Amino acid sequence: MKINNRRYIGCKTKLLEFIENIIEEYSFPAGSTLADIFAGTGVVANLFANKGYKTIVNDILYSNVVVYDAILGAGKLNFSLLKSEIDYFNSLNPNNLSENYFSKVYGNKYFSVNDCKIIGFIRDYIETNKNKYTTREYHYLISCLMYSCDKIANTVGHFESFLKGQPSDKGVKLDMFEVNNDIYPAEIYNMDANALAPLIKADIVYIDPPYNARQYVNFYHVLENLARWNKPEEFEGTSMKFKRNELKSDYCRSKAPQLFEDLINNLDCRLIVVSYNNTYKAGSISSVNTISEEDMIRILSSKGKLTIKEKDYKAFNSGKTELEGHKEYLYICEVK
């Protein structure tokens, strides 16, 4: 299993070659540092880590950060132990398991009750046996469980809501991750990107902020709850979203241009690469970009020499959005 083997809105897997080719044009020497500060799935940082770059990787969602540590982190992994645990998890029979927190909250919604019983049991087991693992092994097992859940969820690919009708048993099967132990271990953060910016220094900073009003924690709240395992009891509506105000991004609100300008002004680097698109006339107000093209150009031009590259790209469509002529842009700023 690879880091990109999950469903994630805005994931840059299909744009990696586009991003890689443009950054490689600037001929940074071996061992240069790339910071991915809205990392999401982590596929961009993972690509450059495997090309010999040192990486700094950050996201506000803990459920993403545990994956970074599992695949890009420091510390040893005992693969014999991890395989033994995963084999045990894959042998579980839901008929031998009791109802648990996960099955009571999400059963017959995002998963069948039987699948939830297995998911909840595994997560409790990992937590109970936490001292048995290194921190990286603990994060590795949580990540394997999250990726398994993503494959069988009763959704259209995210957890904003679940599909109608009683979900069937799909079976919970965990796979092992591919891990390259020859990379530079990443420097990993779980912070607001603007708070992180003054604290880091890199040769390249890659920025892929939220584009519109759709909050990522709303898309992935089930996986975030599974990763954190604080077991909240208060939820919003039938979608079962826990209280999460501190995980909502102001880049999804009217503050986005001011935040972006503050972020850019606080970066200490040689090259800034920003992913963004041209969704400015969407049918749904939630899909309209929060930073205008004019603001993007003005802010980055004040930092250095700006070049813009574009690529035709089919984006996520909520069903109300007109996306003809949709393009993905890379704004490349050579810092003064």
PDB file of N, CA, C and O in Angstrom, residues 207 209-211 251 257 260 264 272-277 280 289-303 306 308 329-333:
ATOM      1  N   ILE A 207       2.874  25.221  -1.396  1.00  0.00           N
ATOM      2  CA  ILE A 207       1.668  25.652  -0.697  1.00  0.00           C
ATOM      3  C   ILE A 207       0.437  25.195  -1.479  1.00  0.00           C
ATOM      4  O   ILE A 207       0.244  25.581  -2.634  1.00  0.00           O
ATOM      5  N   PRO A 209      -3.162  25.430  -0.273  1.00  0.00           N
ATOM      6  CA  PRO A 209      -4.147  25.769   0.762  1.00  0.00           C
ATOM      7  C   PRO A 209      -5.544  25.328   0.358  1.00  0.00           C
ATOM      8  O   PRO A 209      -5.791  24.996  -0.813  1.00  0.00           O
ATOM      9  N   PRO A 210      -6.490  25.318   1.312  1.00  0.00           N
ATOM     10  CA  PRO A 210      -7.889  25.113   0.915  1.00  0.00           C
ATOM     11  C   PRO A 210      -8.281  26.178  -0.111  1.00  0.00           C
ATOM     12  O   PRO A 210      -7.899  27.337   0.018  1.00  0.00           O
ATOM     13  N   TYR A 211      -9.024  25.779  -1.127  1.00  0.00           N
ATOM     14  CA  TYR A 211      -9.361  26.703  -2.207  1.00  0.00           C
ATOM     15  C   TYR A 211     -10.667  27.454  -1.967  1.00  0.00           C
ATOM     16  O   TYR A 211     -10.869  28.538  -2.520  1.00  0.00           O
ATOM     17  N   TYR A 251      -8.721  29.872   5.867  1.00  0.00           N
ATOM     18  CA  TYR A 251      -8.528  29.945   4.425  1.00  0.00           C
ATOM     19  C   TYR A 251      -9.822  29.591   3.678  1.00  0.00           C
ATOM     20  O   TYR A 251      -9.928  29.817   2.475  1.00  0.00           O
ATOM     21  N   PRO A 257      -7.429  36.027   1.866  1.00  0.00           N
ATOM     22  CA  PRO A 257      -6.376  36.859   1.243  1.00  0.00           C
ATOM     23  C   PRO A 257      -5.407  37.458   2.258  1.00  0.00           C
ATOM     24  O   PRO A 257      -4.189  37.480   2.025  1.00  0.00           O
ATOM     25  N   PHE A 260      -3.151  34.692   3.579  1.00  0.00           N
ATOM     26  CA  PHE A 260      -2.171  34.288   2.571  1.00  0.00           C
ATOM     27  C   PHE A 260      -1.032  35.303   2.481  1.00  0.00           C
ATOM     28  O   PHE A 260       0.145  34.925   2.397  1.00  0.00           O
ATOM     29  N   ILE A 264       2.924  34.442   3.212  1.00  0.00           N
ATOM     30  CA  ILE A 264       3.997  34.679   2.245  1.00  0.00           C
ATOM     31  C   ILE A 264       5.068  35.603   2.829  1.00  0.00           C
ATOM     32  O   ILE A 264       6.273  35.373   2.671  1.00  0.00           O
ATOM     33  N   ILE A 272       8.911  29.713  -3.887  1.00  0.00           N
ATOM     34  CA  ILE A 272       7.558  29.422  -3.401  1.00  0.00           C
ATOM     35  C   ILE A 272       6.753  28.892  -4.580  1.00  0.00           C
ATOM     36  O   ILE A 272       6.743  29.499  -5.659  1.00  0.00           O
ATOM     37  N   VAL A 273       6.106  27.754  -4.379  1.00  0.00           N
ATOM     38  CA  VAL A 273       5.262  27.160  -5.414  1.00  0.00           C
ATOM     39  C   VAL A 273       3.870  26.983  -4.828  1.00  0.00           C
ATOM     40  O   VAL A 273       3.703  26.273  -3.828  1.00  0.00           O
ATOM     41  N   VAL A 274       2.885  27.627  -5.427  1.00  0.00           N
ATOM     42  CA  VAL A 274       1.512  27.599  -4.909  1.00  0.00           C
ATOM     43  C   VAL A 274       0.605  26.902  -5.910  1.00  0.00           C
ATOM     44  O   VAL A 274       0.542  27.281  -7.088  1.00  0.00           O
ATOM     45  N   SER A 275      -0.114  25.881  -5.454  1.00  0.00           N
ATOM     46  CA  SER A 275      -1.157  25.249  -6.262  1.00  0.00           C
ATOM     47  C   SER A 275      -2.471  25.973  -6.022  1.00  0.00           C
ATOM     48  O   SER A 275      -2.846  26.240  -4.872  1.00  0.00           O
ATOM     49  N   TYR A 276      -3.166  26.272  -7.099  1.00  0.00           N
ATOM     50  CA  TYR A 276      -4.493  26.897  -6.992  1.00  0.00           C
ATOM     51  C   TYR A 276      -5.235  26.623  -8.294  1.00  0.00           C
ATOM     52  O   TYR A 276      -4.651  26.091  -9.248  1.00  0.00           O
ATOM     53  N   ASN A 277      -6.527  26.957  -8.353  1.00  0.00           N
ATOM     54  CA  ASN A 277      -7.249  26.745  -9.601  1.00  0.00           C
ATOM     55  C   ASN A 277      -8.093  27.962  -9.955  1.00  0.00           C
ATOM     56  O   ASN A 277      -8.011  29.001  -9.299  1.00  0.00           O
ATOM     57  N   TYR A 280     -13.793  30.395 -10.030  1.00  0.00           N
ATOM     58  CA  TYR A 280     -14.272  31.693  -9.545  1.00  0.00           C
ATOM     59  C   TYR A 280     -15.736  31.949  -9.908  1.00  0.00           C
ATOM     60  O   TYR A 280     -16.337  32.903  -9.425  1.00  0.00           O
ATOM     61  N   ASN A 289     -13.521  30.059  -5.206  1.00  0.00           N
ATOM     62  CA  ASN A 289     -12.234  30.283  -4.561  1.00  0.00           C
ATOM     63  C   ASN A 289     -12.266  31.497  -3.632  1.00  0.00           C
ATOM     64  O   ASN A 289     -12.886  32.513  -3.942  1.00  0.00           O
ATOM     65  N   THR A 290     -11.556  31.379  -2.511  1.00  0.00           N
ATOM     66  CA  THR A 290     -11.554  32.446  -1.506  1.00  0.00           C
ATOM     67  C   THR A 290     -10.425  33.456  -1.707  1.00  0.00           C
ATOM     68  O   THR A 290     -10.423  34.507  -1.077  1.00  0.00           O
ATOM     69  N   ILE A 291      -9.448  33.137  -2.561  1.00  0.00           N
ATOM     70  CA  ILE A 291      -8.381  34.086  -2.896  1.00  0.00           C
ATOM     71  C   ILE A 291      -8.484  34.385  -4.390  1.00  0.00           C
ATOM     72  O   ILE A 291      -8.420  33.468  -5.210  1.00  0.00           O
ATOM     73  N   SER A 292      -8.649  35.651  -4.747  1.00  0.00           N
ATOM     74  CA  SER A 292      -8.796  36.019  -6.151  1.00  0.00           C
ATOM     75  C   SER A 292      -7.468  35.886  -6.883  1.00  0.00           C
ATOM     76  O   SER A 292      -6.387  35.908  -6.278  1.00  0.00           O
ATOM     77  N   GLU A 293      -7.558  35.752  -8.198  1.00  0.00           N
ATOM     78  CA  GLU A 293      -6.355  35.688  -9.023  1.00  0.00           C
ATOM     79  C   GLU A 293      -5.539  36.973  -8.872  1.00  0.00           C
ATOM     80  O   GLU A 293      -4.303  36.942  -8.806  1.00  0.00           O
ATOM     81  N   GLU A 294      -6.241  38.099  -8.765  1.00  0.00           N
ATOM     82  CA  GLU A 294      -5.561  39.390  -8.614  1.00  0.00           C
ATOM     83  C   GLU A 294      -4.778  39.454  -7.310  1.00  0.00           C
ATOM     84  O   GLU A 294      -3.633  39.917  -7.278  1.00  0.00           O
ATOM     85  N   ASP A 295      -5.385  38.969  -6.224  1.00  0.00           N
ATOM     86  CA  ASP A 295      -4.696  38.952  -4.936  1.00  0.00           C
ATOM     87  C   ASP A 295      -3.507  38.003  -4.959  1.00  0.00           C
ATOM     88  O   ASP A 295      -2.440  38.296  -4.413  1.00  0.00           O
ATOM     89  N   MET A 296      -3.694  36.834  -5.573  1.00  0.00           N
ATOM     90  CA  MET A 296      -2.609  35.860  -5.652  1.00  0.00           C
ATOM     91  C   MET A 296      -1.406  36.467  -6.366  1.00  0.00           C
ATOM     92  O   MET A 296      -0.258  36.374  -5.898  1.00  0.00           O
ATOM     93  N   ILE A 297      -1.653  37.123  -7.498  1.00  0.00           N
ATOM     94  CA  ILE A 297      -0.571  37.728  -8.280  1.00  0.00           C
ATOM     95  C   ILE A 297       0.077  38.887  -7.523  1.00  0.00           C
ATOM     96  O   ILE A 297       1.304  39.008  -7.465  1.00  0.00           O
ATOM     97  N   ARG A 298      -0.749  39.726  -6.928  1.00  0.00           N
ATOM     98  CA  ARG A 298      -0.221  40.889  -6.193  1.00  0.00           C
ATOM     99  C   ARG A 298       0.667  40.449  -5.031  1.00  0.00           C
ATOM    100  O   ARG A 298       1.786  40.968  -4.857  1.00  0.00           O
ATOM    101  N   ILE A 299       0.200  39.506  -4.238  1.00  0.00           N
ATOM    102  CA  ILE A 299       0.929  39.081  -3.035  1.00  0.00           C
ATOM    103  C   ILE A 299       2.242  38.402  -3.394  1.00  0.00           C
ATOM    104  O   ILE A 299       3.304  38.700  -2.820  1.00  0.00           O
ATOM    105  N   LEU A 300       2.209  37.503  -4.363  1.00  0.00           N
ATOM    106  CA  LEU A 300       3.425  36.768  -4.722  1.00  0.00           C
ATOM    107  C   LEU A 300       4.414  37.655  -5.477  1.00  0.00           C
ATOM    108  O   LEU A 300       5.628  37.516  -5.311  1.00  0.00           O
ATOM    109  N   SER A 301       3.907  38.585  -6.297  1.00  0.00           N
ATOM    110  CA  SER A 301       4.797  39.493  -7.033  1.00  0.00           C
ATOM    111  C   SER A 301       5.569  40.416  -6.093  1.00  0.00           C
ATOM    112  O   SER A 301       6.691  40.833  -6.397  1.00  0.00           O
ATOM    113  N   SER A 302       4.975  40.703  -4.943  1.00  0.00           N
ATOM    114  CA  SER A 302       5.664  41.560  -3.969  1.00  0.00           C
ATOM    115  C   SER A 302       6.811  40.825  -3.280  1.00  0.00           C
ATOM    116  O   SER A 302       7.689  41.450  -2.689  1.00  0.00           O
ATOM    117  N   LYS A 303       6.809  39.485  -3.373  1.00  0.00           N
ATOM    118  CA  LYS A 303       7.844  38.672  -2.725  1.00  0.00           C
ATOM    119  C   LYS A 303       9.007  38.369  -3.676  1.00  0.00           C
ATOM    120  O   LYS A 303      10.125  38.097  -3.224  1.00  0.00           O
ATOM    121  N   LEU A 306       7.518  36.396 -10.385  1.00  0.00           N
ATOM    122  CA  LEU A 306       6.407  35.449 -10.465  1.00  0.00           C
ATOM    123  C   LEU A 306       6.257  34.892 -11.877  1.00  0.00           C
ATOM    124  O   LEU A 306       6.242  35.625 -12.858  1.00  0.00           O
ATOM    125  N   ILE A 308       3.682  31.911 -13.898  1.00  0.00           N
ATOM    126  CA  ILE A 308       2.459  31.121 -13.726  1.00  0.00           C
ATOM    127  C   ILE A 308       2.409  30.033 -14.787  1.00  0.00           C
ATOM    128  O   ILE A 308       2.559  30.299 -15.980  1.00  0.00           O
ATOM    129  N   TYR A 329      -3.428  25.753 -11.542  1.00  0.00           N
ATOM    130  CA  TYR A 329      -2.314  26.680 -11.734  1.00  0.00           C
ATOM    131  C   TYR A 329      -1.198  26.390 -10.734  1.00  0.00           C
ATOM    132  O   TYR A 329      -1.448  25.986  -9.592  1.00  0.00           O
ATOM    133  N   LEU A 330       0.018  26.618 -11.180  1.00  0.00           N
ATOM    134  CA  LEU A 330       1.157  26.693 -10.273  1.00  0.00           C
ATOM    135  C   LEU A 330       1.711  28.103 -10.368  1.00  0.00           C
ATOM    136  O   LEU A 330       2.118  28.556 -11.447  1.00  0.00           O
ATOM    137  N   TYR A 331       1.684  28.814  -9.246  1.00  0.00           N
ATOM    138  CA  TYR A 331       2.278  30.143  -9.144  1.00  0.00           C
ATOM    139  C   TYR A 331       3.682  29.950  -8.576  1.00  0.00           C
ATOM    140  O   TYR A 331       3.838  29.486  -7.447  1.00  0.00           O
ATOM    141  N   ILE A 332       4.694  30.282  -9.364  1.00  0.00           N
ATOM    142  CA  ILE A 332       6.084  30.048  -8.952  1.00  0.00           C
ATOM    143  C   ILE A 332       6.759  31.379  -8.697  1.00  0.00           C
ATOM    144  O   ILE A 332       6.887  32.215  -9.591  1.00  0.00           O
ATOM    145  N   CYS A 333       7.167  31.567  -7.458  1.00  0.00           N
ATOM    146  CA  CYS A 333       7.779  32.846  -7.048  1.00  0.00           C
ATOM    147  C   CYS A 333       9.237  32.622  -6.687  1.00  0.00           C
ATOM    148  O   CYS A 333       9.538  31.887  -5.725  1.00  0.00           O
TER     149      CYS A 333
END
